[in-house]
Coordinates of C-alpha atoms and ligand atoms in Angstrom, one line a residue:
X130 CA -42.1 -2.9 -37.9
X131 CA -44.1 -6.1 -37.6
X132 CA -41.9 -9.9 -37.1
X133 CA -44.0 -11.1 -39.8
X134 CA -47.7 -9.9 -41.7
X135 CA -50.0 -12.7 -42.5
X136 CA -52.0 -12.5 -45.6
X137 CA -55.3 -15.0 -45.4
X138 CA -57.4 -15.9 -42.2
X139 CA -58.4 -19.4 -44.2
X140 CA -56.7 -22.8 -42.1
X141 CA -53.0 -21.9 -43.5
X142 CA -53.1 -17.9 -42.4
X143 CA -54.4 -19.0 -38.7
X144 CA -52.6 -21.8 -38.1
X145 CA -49.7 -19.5 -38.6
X146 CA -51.2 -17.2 -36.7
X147 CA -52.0 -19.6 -33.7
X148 CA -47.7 -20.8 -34.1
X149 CA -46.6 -16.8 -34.3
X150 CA -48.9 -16.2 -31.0
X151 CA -46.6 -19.3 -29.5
X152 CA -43.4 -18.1 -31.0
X153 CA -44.0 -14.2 -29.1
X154 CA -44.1 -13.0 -33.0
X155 CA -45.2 -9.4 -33.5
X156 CA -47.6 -9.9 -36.1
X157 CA -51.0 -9.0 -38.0
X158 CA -53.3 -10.9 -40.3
X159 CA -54.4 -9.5 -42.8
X160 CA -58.1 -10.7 -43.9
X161 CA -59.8 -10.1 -47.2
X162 CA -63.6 -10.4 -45.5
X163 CA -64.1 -9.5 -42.2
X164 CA -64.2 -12.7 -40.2
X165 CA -63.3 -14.7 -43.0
X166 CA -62.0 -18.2 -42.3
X167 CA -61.6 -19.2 -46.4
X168 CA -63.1 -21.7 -48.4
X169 CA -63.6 -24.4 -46.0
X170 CA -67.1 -21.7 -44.7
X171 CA -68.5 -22.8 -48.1
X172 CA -68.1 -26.8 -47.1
X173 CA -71.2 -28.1 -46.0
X174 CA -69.2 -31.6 -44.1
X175 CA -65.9 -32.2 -43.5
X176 CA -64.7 -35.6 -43.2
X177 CA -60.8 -35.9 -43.4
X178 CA -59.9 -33.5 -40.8
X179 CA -58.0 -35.9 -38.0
X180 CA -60.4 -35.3 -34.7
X181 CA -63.3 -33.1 -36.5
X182 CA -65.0 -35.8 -38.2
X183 CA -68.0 -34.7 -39.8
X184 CA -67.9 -30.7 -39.3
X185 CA -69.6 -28.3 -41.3
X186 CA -67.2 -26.2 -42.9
X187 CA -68.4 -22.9 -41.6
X188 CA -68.3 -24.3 -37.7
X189 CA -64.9 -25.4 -38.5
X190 CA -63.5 -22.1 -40.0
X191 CA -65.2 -20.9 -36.7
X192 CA -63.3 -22.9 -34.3
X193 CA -60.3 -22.3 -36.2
X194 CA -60.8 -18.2 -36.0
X195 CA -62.1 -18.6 -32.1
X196 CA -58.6 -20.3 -31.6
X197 CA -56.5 -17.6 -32.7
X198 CA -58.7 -15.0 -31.2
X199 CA -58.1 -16.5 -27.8
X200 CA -54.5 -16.0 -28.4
X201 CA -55.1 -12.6 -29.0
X202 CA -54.3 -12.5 -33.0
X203 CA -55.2 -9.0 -34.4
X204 CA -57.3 -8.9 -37.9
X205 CA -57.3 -6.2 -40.3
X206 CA -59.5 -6.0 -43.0
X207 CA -58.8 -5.5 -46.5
X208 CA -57.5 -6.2 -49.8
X209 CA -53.1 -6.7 -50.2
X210 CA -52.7 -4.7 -53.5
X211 CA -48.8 -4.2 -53.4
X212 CA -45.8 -6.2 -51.5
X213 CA -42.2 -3.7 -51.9
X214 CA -39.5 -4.7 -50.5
X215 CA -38.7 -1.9 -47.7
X216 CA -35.0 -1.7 -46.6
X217 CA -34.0 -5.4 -45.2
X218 CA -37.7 -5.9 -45.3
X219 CA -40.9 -5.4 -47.0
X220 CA -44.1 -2.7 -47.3
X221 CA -47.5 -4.4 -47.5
X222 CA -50.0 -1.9 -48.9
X223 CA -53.6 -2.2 -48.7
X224 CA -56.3 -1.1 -51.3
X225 CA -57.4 1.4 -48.8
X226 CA -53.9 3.0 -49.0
X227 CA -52.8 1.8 -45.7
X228 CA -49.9 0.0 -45.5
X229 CA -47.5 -2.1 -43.0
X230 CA -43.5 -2.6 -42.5
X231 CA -42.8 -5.9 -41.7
X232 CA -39.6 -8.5 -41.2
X233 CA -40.8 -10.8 -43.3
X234 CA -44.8 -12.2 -44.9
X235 CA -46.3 -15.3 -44.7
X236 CA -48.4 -15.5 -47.7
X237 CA -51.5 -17.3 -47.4
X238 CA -54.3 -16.0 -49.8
X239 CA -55.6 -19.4 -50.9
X240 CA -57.3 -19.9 -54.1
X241 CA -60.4 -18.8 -55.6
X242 CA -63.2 -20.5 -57.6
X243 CA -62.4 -20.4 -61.6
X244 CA -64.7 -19.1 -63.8
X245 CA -66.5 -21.1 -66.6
X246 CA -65.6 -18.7 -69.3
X247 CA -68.9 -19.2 -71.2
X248 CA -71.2 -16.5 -72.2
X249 CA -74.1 -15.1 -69.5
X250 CA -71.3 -16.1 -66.5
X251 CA -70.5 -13.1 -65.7
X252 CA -74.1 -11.6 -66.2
X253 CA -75.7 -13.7 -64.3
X254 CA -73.6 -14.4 -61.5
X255 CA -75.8 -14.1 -58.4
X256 CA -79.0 -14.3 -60.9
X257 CA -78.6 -18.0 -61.0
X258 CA -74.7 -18.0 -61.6
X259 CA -72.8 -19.5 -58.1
X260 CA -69.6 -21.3 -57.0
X261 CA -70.7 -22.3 -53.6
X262 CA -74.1 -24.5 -53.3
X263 CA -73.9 -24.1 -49.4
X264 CA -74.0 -20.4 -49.8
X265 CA -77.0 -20.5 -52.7
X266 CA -78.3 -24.2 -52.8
X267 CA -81.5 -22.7 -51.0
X268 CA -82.3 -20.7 -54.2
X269 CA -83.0 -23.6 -56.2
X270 CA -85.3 -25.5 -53.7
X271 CA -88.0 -27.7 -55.5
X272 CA -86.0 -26.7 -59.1
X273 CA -83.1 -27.7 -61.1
X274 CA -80.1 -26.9 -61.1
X275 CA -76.6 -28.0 -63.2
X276 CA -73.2 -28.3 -61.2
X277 CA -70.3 -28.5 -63.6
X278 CA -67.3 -30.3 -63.1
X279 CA -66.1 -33.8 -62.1
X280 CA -63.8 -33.4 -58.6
X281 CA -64.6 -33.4 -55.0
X282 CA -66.1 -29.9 -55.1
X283 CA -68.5 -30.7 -57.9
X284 CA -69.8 -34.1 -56.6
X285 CA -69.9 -32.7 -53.0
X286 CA -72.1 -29.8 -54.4
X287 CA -74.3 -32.2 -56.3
X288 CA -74.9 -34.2 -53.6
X289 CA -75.6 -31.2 -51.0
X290 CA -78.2 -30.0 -53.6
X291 CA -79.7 -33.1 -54.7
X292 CA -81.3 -32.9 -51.1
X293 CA -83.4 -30.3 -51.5
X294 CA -83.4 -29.2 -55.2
X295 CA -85.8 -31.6 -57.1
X296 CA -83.3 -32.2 -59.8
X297 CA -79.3 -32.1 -60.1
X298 CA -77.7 -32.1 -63.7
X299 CA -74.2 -33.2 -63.0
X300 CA -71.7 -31.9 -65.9
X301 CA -68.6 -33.4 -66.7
X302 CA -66.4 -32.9 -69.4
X303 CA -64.8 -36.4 -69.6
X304 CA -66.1 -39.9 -69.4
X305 CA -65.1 -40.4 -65.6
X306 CA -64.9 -38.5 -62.7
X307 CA -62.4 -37.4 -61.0
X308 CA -63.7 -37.3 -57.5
X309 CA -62.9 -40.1 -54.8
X310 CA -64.5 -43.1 -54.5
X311 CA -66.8 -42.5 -51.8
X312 CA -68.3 -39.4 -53.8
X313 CA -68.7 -41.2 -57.1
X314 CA -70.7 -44.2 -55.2
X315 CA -73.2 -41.4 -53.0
X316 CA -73.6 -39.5 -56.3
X317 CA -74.6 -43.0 -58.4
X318 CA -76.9 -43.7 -55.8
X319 CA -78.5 -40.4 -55.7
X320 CA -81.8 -40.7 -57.5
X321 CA -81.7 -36.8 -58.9
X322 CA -78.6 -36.6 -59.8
X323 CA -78.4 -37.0 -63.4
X324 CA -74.8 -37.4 -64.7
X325 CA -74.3 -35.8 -68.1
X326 CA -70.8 -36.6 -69.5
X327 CA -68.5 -35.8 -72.1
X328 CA -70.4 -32.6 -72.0
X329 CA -69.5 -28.9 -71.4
X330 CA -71.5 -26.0 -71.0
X331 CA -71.5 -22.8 -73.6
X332 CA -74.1 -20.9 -72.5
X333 CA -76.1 -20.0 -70.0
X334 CA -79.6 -18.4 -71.3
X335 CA -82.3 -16.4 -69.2
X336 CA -84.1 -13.1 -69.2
X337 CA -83.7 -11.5 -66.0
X338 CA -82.1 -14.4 -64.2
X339 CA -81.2 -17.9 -65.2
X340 CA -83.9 -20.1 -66.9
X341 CA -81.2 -22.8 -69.2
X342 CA -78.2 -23.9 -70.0
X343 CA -76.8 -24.7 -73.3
X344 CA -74.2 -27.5 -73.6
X345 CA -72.4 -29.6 -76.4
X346 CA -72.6 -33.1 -75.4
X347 CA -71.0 -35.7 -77.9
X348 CA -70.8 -32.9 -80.2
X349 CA -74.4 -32.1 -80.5
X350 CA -75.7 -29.3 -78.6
X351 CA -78.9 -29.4 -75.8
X352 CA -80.3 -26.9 -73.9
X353 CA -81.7 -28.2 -70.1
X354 CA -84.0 -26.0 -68.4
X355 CA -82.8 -25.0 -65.2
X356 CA -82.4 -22.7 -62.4
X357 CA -79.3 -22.3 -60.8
X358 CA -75.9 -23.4 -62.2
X359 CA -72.7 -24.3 -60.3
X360 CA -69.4 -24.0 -61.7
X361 CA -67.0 -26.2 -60.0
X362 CA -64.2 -26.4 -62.2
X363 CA -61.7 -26.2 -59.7
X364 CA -59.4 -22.9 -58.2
X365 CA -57.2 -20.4 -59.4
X366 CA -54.0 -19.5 -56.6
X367 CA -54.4 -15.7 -55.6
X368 CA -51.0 -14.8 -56.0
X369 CA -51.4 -11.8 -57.8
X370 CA -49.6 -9.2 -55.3
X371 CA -46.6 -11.6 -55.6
X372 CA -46.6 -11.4 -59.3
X373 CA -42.8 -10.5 -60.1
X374 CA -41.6 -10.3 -56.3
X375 CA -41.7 -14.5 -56.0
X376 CA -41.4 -17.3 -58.1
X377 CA -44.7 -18.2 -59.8
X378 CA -45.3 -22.2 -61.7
X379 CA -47.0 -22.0 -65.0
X380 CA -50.3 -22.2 -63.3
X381 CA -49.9 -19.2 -61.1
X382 CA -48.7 -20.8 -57.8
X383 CA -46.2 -19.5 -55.7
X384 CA -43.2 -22.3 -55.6
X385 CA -42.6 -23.1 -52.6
X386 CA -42.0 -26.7 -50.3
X387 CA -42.9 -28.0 -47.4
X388 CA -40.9 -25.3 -45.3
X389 CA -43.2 -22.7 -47.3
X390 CA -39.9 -21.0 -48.5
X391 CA -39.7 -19.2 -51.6
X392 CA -38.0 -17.1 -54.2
X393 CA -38.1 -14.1 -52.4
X394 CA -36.2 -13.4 -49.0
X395 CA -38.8 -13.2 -46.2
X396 CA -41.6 -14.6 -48.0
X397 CA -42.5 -17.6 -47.2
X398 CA -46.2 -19.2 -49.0
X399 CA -48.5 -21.2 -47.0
X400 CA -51.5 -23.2 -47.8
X401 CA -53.5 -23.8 -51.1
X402 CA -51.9 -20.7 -53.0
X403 CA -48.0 -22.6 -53.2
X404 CA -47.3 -25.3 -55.1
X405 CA -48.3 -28.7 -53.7
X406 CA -49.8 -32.1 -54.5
X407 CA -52.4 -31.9 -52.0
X408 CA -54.8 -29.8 -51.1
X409 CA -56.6 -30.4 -48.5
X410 CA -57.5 -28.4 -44.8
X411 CA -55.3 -30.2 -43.3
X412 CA -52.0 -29.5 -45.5
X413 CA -52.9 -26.2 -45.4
X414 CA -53.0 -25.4 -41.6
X415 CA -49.6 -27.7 -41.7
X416 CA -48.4 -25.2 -43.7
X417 CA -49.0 -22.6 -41.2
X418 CA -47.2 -23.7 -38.7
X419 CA -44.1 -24.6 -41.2
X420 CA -43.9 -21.3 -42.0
X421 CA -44.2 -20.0 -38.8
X422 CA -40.9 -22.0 -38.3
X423 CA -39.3 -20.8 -41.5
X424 CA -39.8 -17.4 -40.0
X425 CA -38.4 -17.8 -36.8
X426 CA -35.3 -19.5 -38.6
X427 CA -35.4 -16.3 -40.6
X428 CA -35.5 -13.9 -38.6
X429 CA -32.5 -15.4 -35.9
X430 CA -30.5 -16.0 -39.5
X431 CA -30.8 -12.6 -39.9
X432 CA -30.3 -10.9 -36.5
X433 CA -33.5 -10.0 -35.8
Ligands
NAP234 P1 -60.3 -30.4 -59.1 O1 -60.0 -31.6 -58.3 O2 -59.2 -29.7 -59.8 O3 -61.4 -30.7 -60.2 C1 -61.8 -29.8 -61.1 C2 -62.8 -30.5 -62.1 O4 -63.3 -29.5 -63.0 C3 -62.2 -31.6 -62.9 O5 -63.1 -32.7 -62.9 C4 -61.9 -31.0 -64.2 O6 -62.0 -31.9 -65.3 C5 -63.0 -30.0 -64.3 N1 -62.6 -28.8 -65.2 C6 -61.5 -28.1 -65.0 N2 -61.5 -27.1 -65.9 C7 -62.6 -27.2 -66.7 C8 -63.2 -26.5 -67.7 N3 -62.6 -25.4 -68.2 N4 -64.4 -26.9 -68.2 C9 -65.0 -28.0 -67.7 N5 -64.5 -28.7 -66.7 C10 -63.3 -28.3 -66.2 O7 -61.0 -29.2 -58.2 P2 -61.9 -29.3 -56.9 O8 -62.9 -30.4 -57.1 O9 -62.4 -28.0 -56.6 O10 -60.9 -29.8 -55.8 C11 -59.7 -29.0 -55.5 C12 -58.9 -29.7 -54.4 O11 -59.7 -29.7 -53.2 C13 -58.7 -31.2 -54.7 O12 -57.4 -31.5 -54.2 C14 -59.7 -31.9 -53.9 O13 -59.4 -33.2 -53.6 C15 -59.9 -31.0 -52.7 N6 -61.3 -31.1 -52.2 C16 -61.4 -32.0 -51.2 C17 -62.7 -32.2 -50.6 C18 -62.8 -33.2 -49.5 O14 -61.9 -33.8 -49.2 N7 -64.0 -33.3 -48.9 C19 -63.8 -31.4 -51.1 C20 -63.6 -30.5 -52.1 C21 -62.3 -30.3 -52.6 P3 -61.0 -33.1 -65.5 O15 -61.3 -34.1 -64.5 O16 -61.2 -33.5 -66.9 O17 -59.6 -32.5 -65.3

């Protein structure tokens, strides 16, 4: 029986895993991709991260994985279907049907990109349809594209493509965005980036691929021809496999504070999946090692 299992390899599941290595924790981390390091692999430059100013996302995730590999983390890859509790602990079963006994989980499956919810999403996702312009921007090279949304994530994408696509539709659904400061002022002064507000999008239109989308602006509807559209609408928590075992907020987020303790003996939540007012890298690998120290506390409360 493991000390602790850690769901996620983004910042929160290996900065626990880097403080469980410390701690002489038996422990595995459980990753959803193999070598996975999150969202921050779809950032193209990350700014705010104290002593990594400027790194791309990906090399960051990197550095990150490299530094619990040195430690000698073990990864297993798949999908966490099921969390039972298992005598004074808990079973973690996989989709693959394996499964492992643990002391206690540190839950750190992070968020994922929500959906538009508009007709020819789903059917053209990866036609056209993407939630990460570092991943796809390449695919609209010399073309337009649309990026909806009006935080960091949708700014940051317009800006990453407005370098090589020849024009960026930015679409927001409000008068103002909410992005910081810095962002708004790159984006105003980005010649092909055209900001379309008060707008949202209701469908996307194509034959084989995407070749428009549809929108309602003001209450009049326009289509723009384009070729690639980014929905950047924000993140839904993955906290699915604690649905009914911990305390979820209205929104889906496991509730948790600082010390990442929740509802549930022996869970504890870490990064952008518990309830917070930031999220950020930097919060989130804070997490990991708060939980890490909620576990220990645990586990010597409880005599193990
Ligand atoms: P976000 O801040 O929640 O922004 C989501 C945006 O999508 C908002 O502008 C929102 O509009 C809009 N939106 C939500 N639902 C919509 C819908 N159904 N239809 C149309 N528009 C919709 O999400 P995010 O930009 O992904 O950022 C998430 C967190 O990560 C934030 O804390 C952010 O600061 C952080 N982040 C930081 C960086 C960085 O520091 N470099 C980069 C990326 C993300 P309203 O404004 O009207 O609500």
């Amino acid at each position: 029986m493991y000390d602790t299992v850690i769901i996620g390899s983004g910042p929160a599941g290996l900065s626990a895993a880097v403080y469980a290595k410390r701690a002489e924790l038996d422990f595995i981390v459980i990753e959803r991709l193999y070598g996975g390091t999150g969202q921050i692999a779809e950032s193209e430059r990350v700014d705010n991260y104290l002593g990594l100013y400027g790194e791309n996302g990906f090399e960051m995730g990197e550095k990150f994985r490299s530094h619990a590999k040195a430690l000698g983390t073990e990864f297993y890859e798949g999908d966490v279907t099921e969390i039972s509790s298992e005598g004074s602990g808990y079973k973690v079963t996989l989709s693959d049907g394996t499964s492992f006994d643990t002391k206690t989980v540190v839950y750190a499956a992070g968020a994922s990109h929500r959906r538009l919810d508009i007709k020819g999403e789903a059917e053209f996702h990866g036609k056209g349809v993407s939630y990460c312009a570092v991943c796809d921007g390449a695919f609209c090279k010399g073309k337009a594209a649309a990026v909806i949304g009006g935080g960091d994530s949708a700014l940051g994408e317009a800006l990453y493509l407005s370098k090589t696509a020849e024009k960026v539709y930015l679409i927001h659904r409000r008068d103002a965005f909410r992005a910081n400061k810095l962002l708004q002022k790159q984006v105003s002064e980005t010649e092909n980036i055209e900001a379309i507000l008060n707008a949202v999008p209701i469908e996307i239109i194509g034959e084989k691929r995407v070749e428009a989308l549809r929108i309602n602006r003001n209450g009049s509807e326009e289509t723009i021809p384009i070729h690639n559209v980014f929905g950047a609408i924000g993140t839904v928590p993955n906290s699915k496999a604690l649905n009914g075992i911990a305390e979820l907020s209205p929104e889906g987020y496991v509730i948790a504070n600082e010390d990442c303790v929740t509802s549930a003996k022996g869970i504890f939540a870490a990064g952008d999946v518990r309830t917070k007012a930031l999220r950020q890298v930097i919060t989130a690998a804070s997490d990991g090692a708060n939980s890490i120290f909620s576990v220990q506390r645990f586990l010597s409360e409880n005599g193990s």
